[in-house]
Amino acid sequence: MQVQRSLQCLLKLLGGGSQLFLHEPETPTIGASLTSVRYGEAELEMGSVTSYFGRLCGKEEKGEEERHLRANDRPFNLTYRYANNAIKTSKYNIFTFLPLNLFEQFRRLANAYFLFLMILQLIPQVSSLSWFTTAVPLILVLSITAVKDASDDINRHKSDNQVNNRMVDVLIDGQLKNEKWMNVQVGDIIRLENDQFVTADLLLLSSSEPLNLIYVETAELDGETNLKVKQALTVTGEMGESIDALAAFNGEVRCEPPNNRLDKFKGTLTLNEQVYALDNDKVLLRGCTLRNTEWCFGLVIFGGPDTKLMQNSGKTTFKRTSIDHLMNVLVLCIFGFLATMCTALAIGNAIWEVKEGSVFTAFLPREPGIDAGLSAFLSFWSYIIVLNTVVPISLYVSVEIIRLGNSFYIDWDRKMYYPKNDTPAQARTTTLNEELGQIKYIFSDKTGTLTQNIMTFNKCSINQKAYGELFDFAGQRVEITEKTERVDFSWNQLADPKFIFHDHSLLETVKEGNLEAQAFFRLLALCHTVMPEEKKAGELFYQAQSPDEGALVTAARNFGFVFRSRTPETITVMEMGQQVVYELLAVLDFNNVRKRMSVIVRSPEGKLTLYCKGADTIIFERLHPSCNKLTEVTTTHLNEYAGDGLRTLALAYKDLDEGYMEGWKQRHHEASTAMDGREERLDELYEEIEKDLLLLGATAVEDKLQDGVPQTIEQLAKADIKIWVLTGDKQETAENIGYSCNMLREEMKDIFIVAANTAEGVREELQNARRKMCPGSADVPSVKKARAGLFWLKKTETVQDEKVDGDYGLVINGHSLAFALEKNLELELLRTACMCQTVICCRVTPLQKAMVVQLVKKYKQAVTLAIGDGANDVSMIKAAHIGVGISGQEGMQAVLSSDYSFAQFRYLQRLLLVHGRWSYLRMCKFLRYFFYKNFTFTFVHFWYAFFCGFSAQTVYDEWFITLYNLVYTALPVLGMSLFDQDVNDRWSFQYPQLYAPGQLNLYFSKKAFVRCMLHSCYSSLVLFFIPWAAMHDTVRDDGKDIADYQSFALLAQTCLLVVVYVQLCLDTHYWTAVNQFFVWGSLAAYFAISFTMYSNGMFLIFTSSFPFIGTARNSLNQPNVWLTIFLTSLLCILPVVAFRFILIQLRPTINDKVRHKVRKEALPAPAPRRPPPRRISTRRSGYAFSHSQGYGDLVMSRKFLQRPLKSRPALNIRKESALAPNQPQHYRTITEEQEGPQSP
């Protein structure tokens, strides 16, 4: 038998499987300061390639152990080969693009398979098709992807250039020269001005402010918009802005090597043979912004990739969904299955050639040298091509189209559009949609993500009366909305126009001259550490050390007690239009133990008063017994405020005797100058004077949550999604927000605080918490080991969940978390945290956020999502399976590194519960159906091989093979995969439990794939043998024979199409006009194309290409053909319908139950907005003002605020807020003594 001839036309079926594979790389993400970019699939960083070849050549670089640099000495510093300030995130250059890009693309299984098929086509004994029939689509695929990759990398180059070409003043050769950032070297001295980004990691040398202070905003580093105070060494600060002195500066710095610790820096400065210690307070980090400071000079310590910001940016990896990974494994299995089938058929061919083939040699002689063995070998490769449709190459194209369509749904969703900022939701990648339907853990930032980062004076209690709420005539509480009438403060020329209050009775009480109310606001105007700036007459800007401090002083300002200015000895206040100057005698500073602060002032009348504010529990202990009744009522109000999640403070005062004050001041001076026991003696004096206080009332400040945050968290919890908050903020603030969001609740059995300072202490606290939650838990965690991934080479370890009775919460500090993330403690942390309903990590660095995410990914094998809005969230966003950026107050870095972005946290529930769930449902349904139709199509070839002498003859017409995936079944399956939904969005919100099957991966798995194969096997048996038996020895109505190959092929392919269409209809839950058009249109197209191709005209024009002349009109006019089609369809579909019916009756899923409910009930109405129920709580913020100990020293400093009288330009006036744009938060006592030199 002539093998080549028998394969001649059969091998043309490559067109059926050779469909384009278009992989859309991820959208490049370009950040302004991080400029870190998410790379495409098969990431190969240039740095890793360079280091690999370096190691190959024996040039492995030694890690830097200490940084040594000299100011103004470039030749000396260049000997150490430190990185300059240029950053590079691009992936290719003009020379490496082609080889690297091709290498990456051929690592994709589909492209490698195309290449393999093309090589097969080059062998004439196997294929008679020209090699370019496969080469053209392959080159097209590679070219399209290469163009997209090149475009992405060009954008990266542009981003790098944008940052590297920023300009800054650099001191070179005794002159300030304007240089590009990329040209800045370690050891250079640079000059920064107000509102400029910090160029590199700098040692602060001098500044325009008193005491060599500067203010920086660190939002891109830690998410906090409060200003931080930094202070230069006195010895360098004396240089001021003298260019000559700075040019002559030759100090040498020795410090730690580049690292990612944002909160620590160790080093020394050697100057004039004296050594000065350097710490974090003297260093400016890249990513900060200079605020409220005219100018400063700094010495470059770390540049470019060595800066702490870039060290924290996290490794960029290509993100792929779990379904992607599963598909790769399944495709590999399919390859194995294909090889097995082809081997079996090749063996069959050899047996047939030996036993039966000799009969045919009379009219089909073998070519010289062809025997049974070689024929079998050739038929193996022929069947590889014939059965190639079992490897679903067209699957990848369809998957990308479906993902693209579902991404557009997110972009177009008006319910995720935020009109206030004109910000729509955006799917920044098209490759992760179905993963949104499988999220198990959410890691969220706090500031700017859960909260608006805005503090507002919300309510207060004065002399047993509560203010701030509105009631109707029936005494019912009225919800305050944007339409509610506001208090008019236009009578006060100095009022903050942004301040909003709705209870008119408070203003009336103050205006009536109520002494308690006026004393209340007088205290708020005097007892604080706020710094005022009056740029123009009447335009006050408060620079507060914490936003709640600013909110309280602003409240006093609007109610007529305007804090106007301060000197180290006085505080000037406008009281109801009258200027009053108070003498400031003492500031009793705040610390974490006292949890209160006091000021002692003398009024113009000579009256001495101590004003005190602090945590209510602390203040109430120090009240005079006459306040008992007032304390009870105020406590009731405080409980109500705490129930509303507000941050509370108690206010009290005390009149002092002049004689007592003189003695106290003398003792205070002695204690403050004592060498031993200074702190203890001062505390005793503070305790002595802060007693027998008289209570004025309490304040309630709201750390405003974003709209809908508590409801969103509640919905996500019902969907069995666990939310962890990872914040750089303080513990108290994070706890308050936890309660406000209903993440932490009074009803919880316990909330564990982990704050130990040693590894052993952390272990003990974690173990105690775990044993309390689950007394019977084993000391050693239950770890399930398995293998996964391509070729099952990846080892996985899964820590099993442990059952807990009741709800618990866990709060862990940053320093404790550092110990807990160590190798020997990480599993203990994970076990304890996963037992808790809520986990809050405070004071964490950006890298710690990423490490927590990685820990859960590694040991829970669960899909994770990270959501944040600042540059400090970028590493966490990159580490999680899905990264979501909030386009908020802290710039666009998080958005630029994210996979999805929107403006409000509340949109997350719609992204997951609606879009994510639908995407997962559609993708799984598509995959099941796609595998079913392709396997059914291919298995019919397998059965036919036993009837055609294993000669690689195809069952179907070759044009049908070409158009099956391309035309006949493409649109119907895409219609189902783009429009199908089990229930609509309202029902999805009504039953968040519908989300659970995605987390458990129930809809598509290896088991589901095997079920598809078995279903396909059954269908293919019916589809082959029923038409074969029906056509065997059959004649037409007129007695003519129709049992020919062409008629059988037409019948078999028609039956196949009808069955797969009916199966698709059974799988479709949501019918649209588009679905109907695709199904019926595709069926009509099949018959139209068949009749056209089998017509006389096509045969006459292209005789060799259309051999099925007249088959359609001769076969499809016979009743027995249509009866066979009906019988075949019935036998294929009936068992499926019966099986599904029984399954729904016996084991209904949550989807089945909800869909049954949908058919019986009306559409649920949107949840009405109603005032939240009043919640009473005895748990309150430990203290609402969050400045640090020692700031009072700065306020009382003799040097502070001694500014020259010349007019200064307005610095950093932000029009959107009259409250200080950025308020310094947290940092150490600032002293005015010179640093003593240490011996070198």
PDB file of N, CA and C in Angstrom, residues 66-95:
ATOM      1  N   GLU A  66      29.876  46.936  54.550  1.00  0.00           N
ATOM      2  CA  GLU A  66      29.834  48.256  55.167  1.00  0.00           C
ATOM      3  C   GLU A  66      29.984  49.297  54.076  1.00  0.00           C
ATOM      4  N   ARG A  67      29.254  50.382  54.214  1.00  0.00           N
ATOM      5  CA  ARG A  67      29.375  51.469  53.239  1.00  0.00           C
ATOM      6  C   ARG A  67      30.308  52.537  53.807  1.00  0.00           C
ATOM      7  N   HIS A  68      31.322  52.912  53.013  1.00  0.00           N
ATOM      8  CA  HIS A  68      32.280  53.925  53.410  1.00  0.00           C
ATOM      9  C   HIS A  68      32.332  54.979  52.314  1.00  0.00           C
ATOM     10  N   LEU A  69      32.048  56.203  52.661  1.00  0.00           N
ATOM     11  CA  LEU A  69      32.046  57.251  51.647  1.00  0.00           C
ATOM     12  C   LEU A  69      32.588  58.544  52.229  1.00  0.00           C
ATOM     13  N   ARG A  70      33.035  59.415  51.339  1.00  0.00           N
ATOM     14  CA  ARG A  70      33.569  60.714  51.748  1.00  0.00           C
ATOM     15  C   ARG A  70      32.840  61.808  50.974  1.00  0.00           C
ATOM     16  N   ALA A  71      32.435  62.833  51.693  1.00  0.00           N
ATOM     17  CA  ALA A  71      31.686  63.917  51.054  1.00  0.00           C
ATOM     18  C   ALA A  71      32.574  64.678  50.082  1.00  0.00           C
ATOM     19  N   ASN A  72      31.988  65.080  48.967  1.00  0.00           N
ATOM     20  CA  ASN A  72      32.659  65.911  47.959  1.00  0.00           C
ATOM     21  C   ASN A  72      33.941  65.273  47.409  1.00  0.00           C
ATOM     22  N   ASP A  73      33.966  63.946  47.356  1.00  0.00           N
ATOM     23  CA  ASP A  73      35.166  63.271  46.855  1.00  0.00           C
ATOM     24  C   ASP A  73      34.748  62.127  45.934  1.00  0.00           C
ATOM     25  N   ARG A  74      34.400  62.467  44.709  1.00  0.00           N
ATOM     26  CA  ARG A  74      33.914  61.443  43.763  1.00  0.00           C
ATOM     27  C   ARG A  74      34.971  60.387  43.443  1.00  0.00           C
ATOM     28  N   PRO A  75      36.226  60.770  43.192  1.00  0.00           N
ATOM     29  CA  PRO A  75      37.223  59.728  42.890  1.00  0.00           C
ATOM     30  C   PRO A  75      37.338  58.690  44.004  1.00  0.00           C
ATOM     31  N   PHE A  76      37.324  59.132  45.264  1.00  0.00           N
ATOM     32  CA  PHE A  76      37.417  58.198  46.387  1.00  0.00           C
ATOM     33  C   PHE A  76      36.201  57.254  46.394  1.00  0.00           C
ATOM     34  N   ASN A  77      35.013  57.810  46.205  1.00  0.00           N
ATOM     35  CA  ASN A  77      33.790  56.999  46.280  1.00  0.00           C
ATOM     36  C   ASN A  77      33.663  56.051  45.092  1.00  0.00           C
ATOM     37  N   LEU A  78      34.178  56.456  43.922  1.00  0.00           N
ATOM     38  CA  LEU A  78      34.076  55.605  42.736  1.00  0.00           C
ATOM     39  C   LEU A  78      34.911  54.334  42.864  1.00  0.00           C
ATOM     40  N   THR A  79      35.908  54.349  43.736  1.00  0.00           N
ATOM     41  CA  THR A  79      36.726  53.131  43.913  1.00  0.00           C
ATOM     42  C   THR A  79      35.910  51.991  44.501  1.00  0.00           C
ATOM     43  N   TYR A  80      34.804  52.326  45.181  1.00  0.00           N
ATOM     44  CA  TYR A  80      33.964  51.280  45.776  1.00  0.00           C
ATOM     45  C   TYR A  80      32.898  50.777  44.804  1.00  0.00           C
ATOM     46  N   ARG A  81      32.781  51.427  43.660  1.00  0.00           N
ATOM     47  CA  ARG A  81      31.814  51.029  42.623  1.00  0.00           C
ATOM     48  C   ARG A  81      30.380  50.950  43.161  1.00  0.00           C
ATOM     49  N   TYR A  82      30.010  51.958  43.923  1.00  0.00           N
ATOM     50  CA  TYR A  82      28.636  52.012  44.409  1.00  0.00           C
ATOM     51  C   TYR A  82      27.693  52.330  43.250  1.00  0.00           C
ATOM     52  N   ALA A  83      26.462  51.860  43.357  1.00  0.00           N
ATOM     53  CA  ALA A  83      25.465  52.154  42.322  1.00  0.00           C
ATOM     54  C   ALA A  83      25.178  53.643  42.305  1.00  0.00           C
ATOM     55  N   ASN A  84      25.047  54.194  41.092  1.00  0.00           N
ATOM     56  CA  ASN A  84      24.648  55.597  41.020  1.00  0.00           C
ATOM     57  C   ASN A  84      23.146  55.707  41.208  1.00  0.00           C
ATOM     58  N   ASN A  85      22.607  56.880  40.981  1.00  0.00           N
ATOM     59  CA  ASN A  85      21.200  57.104  41.316  1.00  0.00           C
ATOM     60  C   ASN A  85      20.245  56.744  40.183  1.00  0.00           C
ATOM     61  N   ALA A  86      20.737  56.171  39.110  1.00  0.00           N
ATOM     62  CA  ALA A  86      19.856  55.772  37.999  1.00  0.00           C
ATOM     63  C   ALA A  86      19.160  54.466  38.361  1.00  0.00           C
ATOM     64  N   ILE A  87      17.915  54.348  37.958  1.00  0.00           N
ATOM     65  CA  ILE A  87      17.194  53.092  38.151  1.00  0.00           C
ATOM     66  C   ILE A  87      16.823  52.509  36.792  1.00  0.00           C
ATOM     67  N   LYS A  88      16.734  51.201  36.744  1.00  0.00           N
ATOM     68  CA  LYS A  88      16.425  50.528  35.488  1.00  0.00           C
ATOM     69  C   LYS A  88      15.427  49.418  35.756  1.00  0.00           C
ATOM     70  N   THR A  89      14.251  49.555  35.170  1.00  0.00           N
ATOM     71  CA  THR A  89      13.242  48.507  35.311  1.00  0.00           C
ATOM     72  C   THR A  89      12.899  47.896  33.958  1.00  0.00           C
ATOM     73  N   SER A  90      13.514  48.418  32.886  1.00  0.00           N
ATOM     74  CA  SER A  90      13.240  47.842  31.566  1.00  0.00           C
ATOM     75  C   SER A  90      13.849  46.449  31.481  1.00  0.00           C
ATOM     76  N   LYS A  91      13.344  45.671  30.541  1.00  0.00           N
ATOM     77  CA  LYS A  91      13.681  44.256  30.480  1.00  0.00           C
ATOM     78  C   LYS A  91      14.655  43.936  29.352  1.00  0.00           C
ATOM     79  N   TYR A  92      14.557  44.664  28.252  1.00  0.00           N
ATOM     80  CA  TYR A  92      15.374  44.371  27.075  1.00  0.00           C
ATOM     81  C   TYR A  92      16.136  45.619  26.650  1.00  0.00           C
ATOM     82  N   ASN A  93      17.159  45.378  25.799  1.00  0.00           N
ATOM     83  CA  ASN A  93      17.698  46.471  24.998  1.00  0.00           C
ATOM     84  C   ASN A  93      17.649  46.038  23.537  1.00  0.00           C
ATOM     85  N   ILE A  94      18.157  46.857  22.653  1.00  0.00           N
ATOM     86  CA  ILE A  94      17.992  46.587  21.219  1.00  0.00           C
ATOM     87  C   ILE A  94      18.688  45.294  20.778  1.00  0.00           C
ATOM     88  N   PHE A  95      19.717  44.883  21.526  1.00  0.00           N
ATOM     89  CA  PHE A  95      20.461  43.678  21.142  1.00  0.00           C
ATOM     90  C   PHE A  95      19.879  42.412  21.775  1.00  0.00           C
TER      91      PHE A  95
END
